[in-house]
XYZ file of C-alpha atoms in Angstrom:
622
model
C -63.493 50.945 16.205
C -63.486 54.534 15.572
C -59.355 54.781 15.277
C -60.616 58.408 17.674
C -61.589 55.783 20.572
C -58.192 53.703 20.063
C -54.593 54.744 21.314
C -51.890 52.446 19.885
C -48.432 52.674 20.943
C -45.538 52.276 18.822
C -41.912 53.607 17.430
C -40.093 54.054 14.666
C -38.059 51.338 12.931
C -34.348 52.297 13.043
C -32.045 54.349 11.371
C -28.662 52.731 10.125
C -25.689 53.896 11.062
C -23.691 55.940 7.534
C -20.183 53.658 9.527
C -21.466 51.077 11.194
C -18.806 50.716 14.568
C -16.860 47.861 14.609
C -18.259 44.676 16.799
C -15.603 44.642 19.299
C -15.662 48.095 19.733
C -19.418 48.654 20.590
C -19.105 45.279 22.906
C -16.429 46.755 24.879
C -19.255 49.710 25.173
C -21.880 47.745 25.933
C -19.955 45.690 28.242
C -19.608 49.381 30.103
C -22.509 50.222 29.938
C -24.486 47.579 31.829
C -21.323 47.562 34.415
C -23.016 51.024 35.183
C -25.975 50.262 35.273
C -24.949 47.059 38.238
C -23.010 49.606 40.073
C -26.544 51.288 40.562
C -28.579 48.429 41.115
C -26.254 46.924 43.805
C -25.900 50.087 45.630
C -29.220 50.956 45.200
C -29.146 47.690 46.997
C -27.197 47.958 50.599
C -28.300 51.595 50.652
C -31.794 51.288 50.852
C -34.437 50.817 54.127
C -36.885 48.734 53.445
C -36.985 44.775 52.619
C -39.016 46.021 49.581
C -35.642 47.507 47.805
C -33.852 45.590 49.820
C -34.275 42.141 50.016
C -37.179 41.402 46.452
C -35.653 44.337 44.742
C -38.918 46.142 43.452
C -36.366 48.388 41.731
C -35.468 49.895 38.495
C -32.018 51.218 37.159
C -31.617 51.934 33.521
C -29.072 54.638 31.254
C -30.745 56.729 28.416
C -29.804 58.832 25.581
C -31.008 62.412 25.169
C -33.437 61.113 22.885
C -35.289 58.848 26.432
C -34.506 56.128 24.701
C -32.732 52.908 27.012
C -29.901 51.974 26.447
C -28.841 49.280 28.792
C -31.396 48.632 32.852
C -29.499 46.891 35.825
C -30.496 42.683 34.735
C -30.860 42.713 38.648
C -33.997 44.511 38.908
C -37.572 43.219 37.883
C -38.810 44.733 33.905
C -42.386 46.557 35.405
C -39.694 48.479 37.389
C -37.176 48.826 34.319
C -39.521 48.833 31.052
C -41.632 51.489 32.352
C -38.587 54.333 32.382
C -38.171 55.572 29.082
C -41.906 56.586 29.481
C -41.170 58.224 33.302
C -38.982 59.776 30.973
C -41.969 60.617 28.234
C -43.631 62.172 30.732
C -41.477 64.550 32.401
C -40.548 66.205 29.058
C -43.650 66.348 27.905
C -45.136 68.642 31.675
C -41.812 70.088 31.001
C -42.750 70.960 27.594
C -46.447 72.133 29.241
C -44.965 74.224 32.262
C -42.030 75.985 30.536
C -39.620 73.635 31.858
C -36.214 73.107 31.310
C -33.701 70.262 32.392
C -30.402 72.422 34.143
C -27.194 69.902 35.412
C -28.222 69.775 39.514
C -31.639 68.983 39.094
C -32.662 65.847 40.244
C -37.077 65.382 39.057
C -39.154 62.885 40.700
C -42.546 61.783 39.284
C -45.116 59.304 39.488
C -48.200 60.268 37.049
C -49.102 56.470 36.567
C -51.421 59.292 32.983
C -47.244 60.056 32.241
C -45.847 56.814 31.656
C -45.744 56.120 35.306
C -45.813 52.387 35.920
C -48.225 53.224 39.236
C -48.010 55.657 41.484
C -46.407 53.943 44.231
C -42.877 52.887 41.903
C -41.425 56.312 42.037
C -38.617 57.484 39.941
C -35.578 59.558 40.489
C -34.019 60.866 37.381
C -31.141 63.264 36.792
C -30.743 64.798 34.507
C -26.413 63.493 32.421
C -24.917 66.513 31.399
C -21.188 66.690 28.814
C -19.033 69.370 28.347
C -22.681 71.181 28.943
C -24.916 69.658 27.328
C -28.092 66.935 28.217
C -26.500 63.894 26.565
C -28.933 61.352 28.404
C -30.695 60.237 32.317
C -29.872 58.523 34.318
C -32.770 57.184 36.273
C -33.674 54.519 39.233
C -36.691 53.129 40.728
C -37.690 51.849 42.527
C -42.447 50.472 44.990
C -42.384 52.648 48.039
C -43.990 51.023 50.834
C -46.240 53.962 52.089
C -47.079 57.761 50.045
C -50.275 58.856 51.885
C -52.905 57.117 50.620
C -56.142 56.191 52.628
C -54.601 53.202 54.776
C -51.420 52.525 55.177
C -49.137 50.468 52.808
C -49.585 50.762 48.957
C -50.665 47.919 48.036
C -54.372 46.071 47.709
C -55.436 49.842 47.666
C -58.586 48.333 45.397
C -61.698 49.984 47.062
C -59.535 53.939 46.118
C -62.127 55.884 44.005
C -59.690 58.068 41.874
C -55.497 58.526 41.600
C -56.108 61.151 44.155
C -56.926 58.616 47.077
C -53.795 56.893 45.829
C -51.614 58.452 47.760
C -49.547 62.072 47.194
C -48.947 61.998 43.280
C -45.490 63.934 42.063
C -45.485 65.581 38.366
C -41.784 65.896 36.992
C -41.024 66.931 40.883
C -37.903 68.984 41.492
C -36.202 67.761 44.445
C -33.390 69.067 43.036
C -32.752 71.923 41.437
C -29.191 73.314 39.936
C -28.148 71.350 43.124
C -29.979 73.027 45.811
C -32.586 71.273 47.798
C -36.095 71.861 47.029
C -36.745 71.943 51.055
C -40.206 72.872 51.086
C -40.633 69.510 48.935
C -38.880 66.714 51.650
C -40.234 68.347 54.710
C -43.990 67.554 52.700
C -43.189 63.777 52.020
C -42.392 64.099 56.084
C -45.203 65.897 57.185
C -47.681 63.193 54.659
C -46.079 59.867 54.997
C -46.729 57.586 58.130
C -42.888 55.356 57.618
C -41.161 58.634 56.758
C -38.059 57.640 58.283
C -37.939 54.928 55.813
C -39.631 56.118 52.761
C -37.136 59.346 52.422
C -34.366 56.712 53.283
C -34.774 55.214 49.992
C -36.172 58.041 47.332
C -32.320 59.496 49.011
C -30.759 56.114 48.590
C -32.030 55.991 44.904
C -30.014 59.254 44.159
C -27.296 58.797 45.300
C -27.984 56.122 43.223
C -28.753 57.739 39.924
C -25.831 60.812 40.465
C -23.619 57.421 40.594
C -25.176 56.148 36.955
C -24.233 60.375 36.286
C -21.019 59.802 36.841
C -20.164 57.164 35.421
C -21.883 57.072 32.050
C -19.569 61.309 31.499
C -16.313 58.521 32.447
C -17.780 56.215 29.458
C -17.016 59.587 26.990
C -14.748 60.633 28.111
C -12.698 57.129 27.641
C -14.706 55.759 24.345
C -15.000 60.168 23.235
C -19.383 60.757 23.159
C -19.926 60.107 19.048
C -18.355 56.996 19.887
C -20.593 55.667 22.770
C -23.081 56.678 21.477
C -22.859 55.009 17.631
C -22.872 51.327 19.988
C -25.887 52.723 21.492
C -27.309 53.077 18.560
C -25.729 49.530 17.151
C -26.615 47.728 19.545
C -30.790 49.379 20.027
C -30.949 48.252 15.611
C -30.003 45.417 17.281
C -32.108 44.745 19.505
C -34.739 45.159 16.882
C -33.374 43.407 13.381
C -33.204 40.090 16.195
C -36.678 40.184 17.129
C -38.517 41.160 13.788
C -36.447 37.992 11.922
C -37.663 36.223 14.751
C -41.978 37.264 14.030
C -41.649 36.856 10.196
C -40.550 32.887 10.951
C -44.147 33.150 12.647
C -47.091 32.457 10.103
C -48.666 35.581 9.489
C -52.534 36.077 11.026
C -53.961 36.486 13.566
C -55.012 34.784 17.262
C -56.565 35.464 20.008
C -57.273 35.186 23.426
C -59.219 35.754 26.058
C -57.940 34.681 30.181
C -60.684 36.903 33.735
C -59.672 38.991 36.479
C -61.308 38.167 39.693
C -64.504 40.515 39.078
C -66.438 41.493 43.069
C -69.010 38.749 43.486
C -70.848 41.312 44.867
C -70.545 43.762 43.511
C -74.500 45.584 41.813
C -72.640 46.536 39.209
C -72.816 43.229 36.015
C -69.130 45.182 34.817
C -67.427 44.102 37.706
C -67.885 41.482 38.186
C -67.015 39.056 35.287
C -63.778 41.088 33.755
C -62.704 39.886 30.695
C -58.415 41.021 29.214
C -59.084 40.106 25.589
C -55.947 39.547 23.144
C -55.495 39.619 18.924
C -51.893 39.488 18.195
C -51.384 40.363 14.381
C -48.651 38.570 12.775
C -47.776 41.228 9.649
C -43.855 40.444 8.084
C -41.220 41.576 11.109
C -43.735 43.464 12.899
C -46.712 42.242 15.806
C -49.695 43.921 16.806
C -51.973 43.104 19.816
C -54.833 44.208 20.574
C -57.183 44.214 23.800
C -59.953 45.512 21.836
C -62.799 44.201 23.844
C -61.132 44.243 27.224
C -63.330 44.816 29.941
C -64.221 48.728 30.619
C -62.044 50.196 32.845
C -63.284 49.731 36.969
C -65.012 52.689 38.368
C -63.989 53.049 42.116
C -61.610 50.593 42.255
C -58.022 50.625 41.724
C -57.494 47.578 39.007
C -57.154 49.732 36.132
C -53.858 49.643 33.860
C -51.923 51.981 32.463
C -51.763 51.541 29.059
C -48.208 52.954 29.651
C -45.838 51.362 32.265
C -48.338 48.625 32.659
C -49.781 47.295 29.757
C -47.330 47.026 27.464
C -43.809 45.984 29.002
C -46.371 43.082 30.136
C -46.646 42.784 26.329
C -42.919 43.430 25.845
C -40.884 41.206 28.021
C -44.179 38.517 27.712
C -42.831 38.682 23.999
C -39.258 38.793 24.171
C -39.188 35.535 26.347
C -41.485 33.914 23.717
C -39.254 35.053 20.554
C -35.497 36.452 21.473
C -35.312 33.552 25.141
C -36.624 31.107 24.790
C -35.505 31.030 20.596
C -31.865 32.075 20.592
C -31.014 30.733 23.957
C -27.875 33.869 23.562
C -27.516 36.810 25.138
C -29.567 40.338 23.967
C -29.604 43.546 25.087
C -31.728 44.752 26.436
C -32.574 48.462 25.376
C -35.718 50.641 23.321
C -35.042 48.952 19.791
C -36.873 46.013 21.151
C -40.408 47.658 21.185
C -39.385 49.239 17.430
C -40.911 45.524 16.150
C -44.374 45.225 18.765
C -47.679 47.956 18.327
C -49.920 47.549 20.788
C -53.813 49.060 20.148
C -55.892 49.635 23.330
C -59.964 50.862 23.304
C -59.415 54.669 25.348
C -61.676 53.942 28.745
C -60.633 50.579 28.964
C -59.707 48.537 31.673
C -56.242 48.460 29.369
C -56.441 51.630 28.548
C -58.026 54.074 31.118
C -58.994 57.777 31.096
C -57.281 59.894 34.117
C -57.879 59.746 36.533
C -58.573 56.047 37.860
C -57.713 54.406 39.867
C -54.431 52.033 39.539
C -52.492 50.848 42.395
C -53.810 47.850 42.352
C -52.473 47.422 37.841
C -50.582 44.072 39.350
C -52.502 41.071 39.359
C -54.435 42.252 36.044
C -50.731 42.790 33.577
C -50.190 39.562 34.777
C -53.219 38.161 33.131
C -52.631 40.247 30.149
C -49.337 38.555 29.959
C -50.351 35.147 30.976
C -53.164 35.978 27.961
C -51.096 37.058 25.023
C -49.056 34.013 25.765
C -51.849 32.083 25.804
C -52.610 33.414 22.224
C -49.771 32.413 20.794
C -49.345 29.478 21.610
C -51.108 27.752 19.012
C -48.472 29.081 16.756
C -45.035 29.526 19.362
C -46.276 25.514 21.663
C -42.433 24.884 22.020
C -41.776 28.232 24.480
C -44.939 28.718 26.096
C -45.912 27.454 29.185
C -49.302 26.036 30.033
C -51.520 28.882 32.171
C -49.196 30.903 34.469
C -50.770 30.910 38.521
C -50.890 34.537 40.096
C -49.178 36.608 42.967
C -50.666 37.528 45.123
C -49.066 40.557 47.963
C -49.952 42.321 50.768
C -49.420 45.450 52.905
C -49.125 44.666 56.558
C -49.147 47.808 58.504
C -49.210 48.817 62.813
C -48.796 50.895 65.152
C -45.630 51.166 67.499
C -46.735 54.243 69.079
C -47.180 57.321 67.246
C -44.057 55.731 64.262
C -45.733 53.470 61.628
C -44.359 50.160 60.242
C -45.131 48.694 56.700
C -44.867 45.575 54.812
C -45.469 44.481 52.099
C -44.789 40.716 51.334
C -45.373 38.518 48.698
C -46.860 35.048 47.939
C -45.323 33.518 44.735
C -47.382 32.409 41.892
C -46.022 28.718 39.371
C -45.640 28.373 36.291
C -47.583 25.845 33.162
C -45.444 22.983 32.255
C -43.157 23.520 29.056
C -42.093 20.900 25.692
C -39.736 19.214 28.051
C -39.574 20.410 30.758
C -42.539 20.881 34.284
C -43.120 24.233 35.502
C -41.829 25.512 37.653
C -42.637 25.770 41.332
C -42.925 28.961 43.851
C -41.922 31.115 41.249
C -42.569 35.457 41.620
C -44.389 34.990 37.829
C -44.262 37.013 34.245
C -43.030 40.940 34.781
C -42.967 40.430 38.214
C -39.279 39.530 38.755
C -38.830 39.997 42.660
C -37.827 38.287 45.136
C -39.218 36.358 48.480
C -38.456 38.371 52.426
C -36.574 36.376 54.446
C -38.074 34.883 56.762
C -35.822 36.043 59.483
C -35.608 39.558 58.625
C -39.166 39.366 58.548
C -39.539 38.643 61.943
C -36.442 40.701 63.186
C -37.780 43.626 61.666
C -41.983 43.406 62.108
C -44.710 42.165 64.849
C -45.329 39.298 62.408
C -44.156 35.424 63.021
C -44.397 33.161 60.258
C -45.951 29.445 61.141
C -46.678 28.166 57.532
C -44.201 28.321 54.639
C -44.208 25.219 52.151
C -45.395 24.476 48.429
C -48.071 23.733 48.071
C -48.358 19.699 47.120
C -50.636 18.037 44.671
C -52.149 21.500 43.378
C -50.588 21.625 40.347
C -52.301 20.811 36.803
C -51.949 17.101 35.730
C -49.330 17.019 32.281
C -46.733 15.362 30.482
C -45.241 18.069 31.587
C -46.843 19.223 35.079
C -47.616 23.247 36.411
C -46.038 23.772 39.029
C -46.658 24.183 41.737
C -47.055 27.543 44.527
C -47.232 28.222 48.048
C -48.919 27.905 51.296
C -47.625 31.017 53.409
C -49.239 31.618 56.650
C -48.295 34.919 58.857
C -49.550 35.267 62.582
C -50.050 38.443 63.713
C -48.088 39.189 67.041
C -50.226 42.875 68.190
C -53.168 44.482 66.486
C -52.799 45.724 62.289
C -54.040 46.687 59.367
C -53.882 44.924 55.510
C -54.400 45.292 52.584
C -54.581 42.698 49.515
C -53.880 42.267 45.935
C -54.101 39.266 44.266
C -55.379 37.089 41.545
C -56.725 33.021 40.665
C -59.248 32.403 42.882
C -61.637 32.461 40.426
C -60.124 30.829 37.497
C -57.289 28.128 36.507
C -54.523 28.016 34.909
C -55.190 26.980 31.292
C -54.007 23.522 30.370
C -52.237 23.562 27.720
C -52.013 20.616 24.598
C -53.654 18.067 26.283
C -52.547 19.312 29.974
C -55.062 20.055 32.450
C -56.129 23.285 34.077
C -54.206 23.467 37.672
C -55.414 25.362 40.734
C -57.184 28.104 41.829
C -55.221 29.777 44.451
C -57.469 30.860 47.971
C -56.670 32.945 50.676
C -57.948 32.338 54.358
C -58.325 34.767 57.615
C -57.959 32.461 60.380
C -59.193 34.034 64.320
C -57.333 33.333 66.875
C -60.095 31.185 68.479
C -58.972 29.015 64.869
C -62.680 30.542 62.904
C -62.225 30.195 59.535
C -63.409 33.088 57.127
C -62.546 33.300 53.797
C -61.448 36.512 51.630
C -62.065 37.522 47.715
C -58.695 37.477 46.102
C -58.525 41.808 46.365
C -59.509 43.628 50.132
C -58.810 46.961 51.818
C -58.899 47.977 55.366
C -59.234 44.755 57.533
C -57.961 44.397 60.699
C -56.514 42.255 62.949
C -55.407 41.543 66.418
C -53.406 39.517 67.930
C -52.825 35.779 67.302
C -54.815 35.852 64.322
C -53.076 34.937 60.855
C -53.689 35.346 57.261
C -53.001 31.925 55.220
C -52.473 32.820 51.582
C -53.098 29.429 48.316
C -51.941 30.226 45.545
C -52.433 29.201 42.288
C -51.032 26.109 40.835
C -49.643 26.400 37.096
C -51.525 24.492 34.143
C -50.676 21.097 32.599
C -49.191 20.488 29.416
C -49.747 17.250 27.122
C -51.288 14.297 27.960
C -50.992 13.255 31.934
C -50.955 9.881 30.330
C -47.590 10.004 28.104
C -45.939 11.615 31.578
C -42.622 8.702 32.253
C -44.392 6.793 35.101
C -40.553 7.389 36.952
C -40.825 10.744 36.223
C -44.452 10.000 38.495
C -42.601 8.591 41.185
C -39.867 10.990 41.568
C -42.652 13.312 43.028
C -44.490 11.060 44.519
C -41.798 10.173 46.588
C -40.414 13.885 46.795
C -43.698 14.532 48.737
C -44.975 16.580 45.700
C -48.659 14.148 44.598
C -50.144 11.362 46.847
C -50.919 7.791 45.742
C -54.128 8.634 44.259
C -53.484 11.476 42.269
C -50.417 9.335 40.766
C -53.248 6.599 39.640
C -56.332 8.476 39.570
C -54.912 11.615 37.212
C -51.579 10.250 35.677
C -52.793 6.606 35.556
C -49.285 5.030 37.331
C -49.730 1.890 39.894
C -47.114 1.534 42.365
C -45.519 -2.334 43.666
C -44.458 -0.853 47.119
C -41.590 2.008 45.532
C -40.889 1.134 41.887
C -43.172 1.454 38.639
C -46.043 -1.805 38.363
C -45.306 -1.636 34.765
C -48.256 -3.679 33.089
C -49.984 -2.749 35.363
C -49.345 0.734 34.499
C -49.674 -0.045 31.164
C -53.656 -1.418 31.643
C -54.732 1.442 33.679
C -52.894 4.443 31.283
C -55.660 1.888 28.010
C -59.210 1.520 30.695
C -58.304 5.187 31.424
C -57.872 6.857 27.908
C -60.948 4.827 27.082
C -63.469 6.797 29.924
C -65.068 9.480 30.265
C -61.576 12.223 31.016
C -63.953 13.852 33.606
C -64.232 11.082 35.727
C -61.218 11.322 36.562
C -60.090 15.155 38.106
C -59.801 16.587 40.286
C -62.468 18.973 41.922
C -60.634 22.050 40.271
C -59.750 20.987 36.899
C -63.462 22.200 35.622
C -63.117 25.666 37.400
C -63.043 28.215 33.902
C -60.849 28.974 32.645
C -59.553 31.557 29.464
C -59.770 30.300 26.280
C -57.759 30.542 22.796
C -58.962 30.734 19.131
């Protein structure tokens, strides 16, 4: 592959300070910075109108320095909102340079361009420059997912049939909502005229601005208290520290190339064969204290489908979050500052025009679930050398945008059906979790039913479907939501076609599913991605989350843990016997019979003792 056909993300090594700031002052300033962004996050959630910000916490808040490097971020939020923020600011500055524009005190910039650093079109950044003594010293930024921005159908997820970026809704390329403190009234009116649920969405944007202003004000107060030079030296040292810690962990790994392939649910009935099978290829190269993630071989960008992933804003964040989790959080178990220093040891390579690096005007609004496949496949690639820190295959999420009309006013609601983690060394997979780079919360049933013409009929763990293993895969959920009035839904999910992979002798997890249950009781299976599906009062959407893969030989699972799962209703007696080789005598383990059965199962064809979904294809490693 020639260099002109690939893009590479890489950042220079940090530069050591001539005179290191004392560690106590550095940590005090680190704590003050985190307090600032925590306050910003709390204020945003308290002021927000929509449940996606108020309850799900699908937002980001960060402070950047004058170079656009992230020095702190709000830990309440999701990595997929926080991680792209430096890219937003770089994109804004690139556009400003092309236009000959400049920052002024009192400006507020709105930006959501997926090809200038944004994660995808619904995630809008409101950016405020921070001035101190007349000089630009940084940026206070909030991002948030907005539930409608004027796309071809209501809602801002699952718009998989968008033909290009313009079909995804309003495009904001470094737009000044305020200039030198004065509102741009024309832009505000344009927003209200082109957004279906304008009061809610515009109210959320106003909350973002108010919260970002708090961050800017608090940062200026910090500079006044400690002095600009001291604060900036502390930020530099914190970034260098994070970089050193990650480089040290990378250097402990054996040099080499490690590969894996994962798959995004394709479009089975599509006449274009390139849209039926959508591989994600990952090759990890470790050289000393530098790690390269090469996505060469990933499927070409998908024309007229919105599942392409921005390289900056989605793919890079999936890579950074996964590597931080495996190499730092699971290895050091200590507080590690999250800042731009952590990206310096990592290179990312992707072919231009691929699903992992699309070319404008490709549609990207439904990039979330494919990005999770990137993260899961990266973890799979590292499993041979990080087996004590990775989980088995992860069950992906489903996100549904529900909408309808109340008179002439639209209502829009976004619902997240959790996935599940695979088993890990010494622990079972986490059940019903918003996985990998997401980290958003579910919405309380009471909040949904109080605000929308929807009823949650069923919400429970999907038992007896986790991958069998010495440490079993986590359970997803079964969720049924009924329309109480005519409406519409868009669906963005993955994991219906491919099972989460089992690790080190563990069995695959189970794929997910979606059913449309009509008011008359008839059931229609649905694909994992669709848009504009209409429903009548009494119709129900049932989502089945994928369940995580198992870790280790299931015949080595402690029989008492199998008994505990059975008594808790997590698995049935047939599963305990056929997959784990555990025989019960009442509510106790028959140890002698269990030992004999396990001996027979070890000598039998393992395929005879696996459930139907255990043979469903998953990713490959090697």
